[in-house]
PDB file of C-alpha atoms and ligand atoms in Angstrom:
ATOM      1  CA  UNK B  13     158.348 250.602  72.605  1.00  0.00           C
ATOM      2  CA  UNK B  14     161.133 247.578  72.194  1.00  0.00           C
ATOM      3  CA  UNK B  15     159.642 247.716  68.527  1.00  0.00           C
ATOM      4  CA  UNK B  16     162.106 245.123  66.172  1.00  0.00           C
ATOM      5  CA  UNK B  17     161.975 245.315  62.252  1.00  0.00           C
ATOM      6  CA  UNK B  18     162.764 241.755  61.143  1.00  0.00           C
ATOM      7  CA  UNK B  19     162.956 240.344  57.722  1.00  0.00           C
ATOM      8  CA  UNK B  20     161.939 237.150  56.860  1.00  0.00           C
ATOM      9  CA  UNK B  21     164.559 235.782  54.647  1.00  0.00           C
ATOM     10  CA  UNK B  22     162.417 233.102  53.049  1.00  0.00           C
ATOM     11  CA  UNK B  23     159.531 235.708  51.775  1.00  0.00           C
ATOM     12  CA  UNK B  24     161.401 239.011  52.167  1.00  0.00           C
ATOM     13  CA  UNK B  25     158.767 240.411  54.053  1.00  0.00           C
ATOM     14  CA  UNK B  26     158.976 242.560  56.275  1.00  0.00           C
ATOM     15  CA  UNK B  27     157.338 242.980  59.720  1.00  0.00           C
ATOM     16  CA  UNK B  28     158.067 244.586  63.166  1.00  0.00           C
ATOM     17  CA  UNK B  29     157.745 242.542  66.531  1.00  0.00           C
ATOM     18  CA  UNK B  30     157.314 243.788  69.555  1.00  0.00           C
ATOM     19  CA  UNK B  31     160.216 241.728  71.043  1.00  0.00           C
ATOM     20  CA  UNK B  32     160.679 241.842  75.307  1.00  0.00           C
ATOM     21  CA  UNK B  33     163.411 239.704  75.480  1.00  0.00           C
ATOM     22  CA  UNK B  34     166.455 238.880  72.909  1.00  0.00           C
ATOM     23  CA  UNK B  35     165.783 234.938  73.078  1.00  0.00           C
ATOM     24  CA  UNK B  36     162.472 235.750  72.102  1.00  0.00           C
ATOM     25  CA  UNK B  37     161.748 233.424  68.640  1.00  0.00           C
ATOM     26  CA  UNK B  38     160.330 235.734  66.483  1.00  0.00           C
ATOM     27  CA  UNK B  39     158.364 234.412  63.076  1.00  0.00           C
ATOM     28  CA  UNK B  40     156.976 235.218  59.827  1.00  0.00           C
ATOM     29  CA  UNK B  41     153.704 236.240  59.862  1.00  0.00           C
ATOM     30  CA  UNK B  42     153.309 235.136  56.132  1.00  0.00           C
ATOM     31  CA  UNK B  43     155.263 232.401  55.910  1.00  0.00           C
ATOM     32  CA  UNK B  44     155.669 231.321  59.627  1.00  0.00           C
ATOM     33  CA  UNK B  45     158.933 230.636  58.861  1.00  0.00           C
ATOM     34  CA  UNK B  46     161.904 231.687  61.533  1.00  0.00           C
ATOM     35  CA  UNK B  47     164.144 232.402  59.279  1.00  0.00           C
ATOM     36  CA  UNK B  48     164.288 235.863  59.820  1.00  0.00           C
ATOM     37  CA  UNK B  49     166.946 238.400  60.441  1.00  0.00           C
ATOM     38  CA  UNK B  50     166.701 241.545  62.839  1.00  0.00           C
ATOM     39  CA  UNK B  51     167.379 244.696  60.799  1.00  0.00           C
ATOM     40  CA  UNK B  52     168.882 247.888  62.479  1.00  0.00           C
ATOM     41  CA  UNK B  53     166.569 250.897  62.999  1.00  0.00           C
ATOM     42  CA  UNK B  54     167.643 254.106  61.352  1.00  0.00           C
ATOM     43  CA  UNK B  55     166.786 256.000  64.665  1.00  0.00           C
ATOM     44  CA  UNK B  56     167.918 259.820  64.775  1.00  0.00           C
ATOM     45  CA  UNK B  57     169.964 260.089  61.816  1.00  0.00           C
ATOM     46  CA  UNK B  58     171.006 263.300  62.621  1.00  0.00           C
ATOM     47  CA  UNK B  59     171.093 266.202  65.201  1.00  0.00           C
ATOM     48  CA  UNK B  60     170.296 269.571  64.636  1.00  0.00           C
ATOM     49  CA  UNK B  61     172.697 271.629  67.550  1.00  0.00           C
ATOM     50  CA  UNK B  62     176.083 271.426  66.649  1.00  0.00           C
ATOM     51  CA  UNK B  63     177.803 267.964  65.543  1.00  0.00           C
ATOM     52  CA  UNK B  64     180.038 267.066  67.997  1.00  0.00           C
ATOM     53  CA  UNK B  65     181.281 263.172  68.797  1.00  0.00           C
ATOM     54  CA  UNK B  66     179.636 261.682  71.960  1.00  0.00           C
ATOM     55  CA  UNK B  67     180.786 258.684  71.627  1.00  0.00           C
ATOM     56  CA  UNK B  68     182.861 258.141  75.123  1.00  0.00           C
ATOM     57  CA  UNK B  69     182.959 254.650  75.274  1.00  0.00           C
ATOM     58  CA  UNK B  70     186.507 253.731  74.553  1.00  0.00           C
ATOM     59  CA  UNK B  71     187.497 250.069  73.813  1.00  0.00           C
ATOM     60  CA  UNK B  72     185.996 248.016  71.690  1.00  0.00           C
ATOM     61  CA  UNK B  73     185.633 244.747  72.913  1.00  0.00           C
ATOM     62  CA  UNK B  74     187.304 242.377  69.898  1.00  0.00           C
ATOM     63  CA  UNK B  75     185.661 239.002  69.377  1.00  0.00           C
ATOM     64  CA  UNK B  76     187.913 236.545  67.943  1.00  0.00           C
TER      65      UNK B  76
HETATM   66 ZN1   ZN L 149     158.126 234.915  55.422  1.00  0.00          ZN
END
């Protein structure tokens, strides 16, 4: 599920949204305030077979 954990940053609650689409406004439940911030999901921290890099995707795309 596209499950989000925001924060709100004017109650420090938080809350996750079920969020379809990245312009989607997303608000406090407590506060109803906007202000909140999307915070990253700790998904699969670590693997059990082996530990090998699969990162493949060379070239970081620089913004500036
Ligand atoms: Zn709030």
């Amino acid at each position: 599920m596209p499950m989000f954990e925001y924060i709100c940053l004017e109650c420090d609650n938080k809350f996750e949204e079920l969020v379809m689409r990245s312009d989607t406004v997303v608000n406090c439940p407590l506060c109803k305030s906007a202000d909140v911030k999307k915070m990253v999901s700790a998904f699969s921290s670590s693997s059990t077979s082996g530990g090998s890099n699969d990162s493949s995707s060379c070239g970081k795309s620089s913004f500036g």
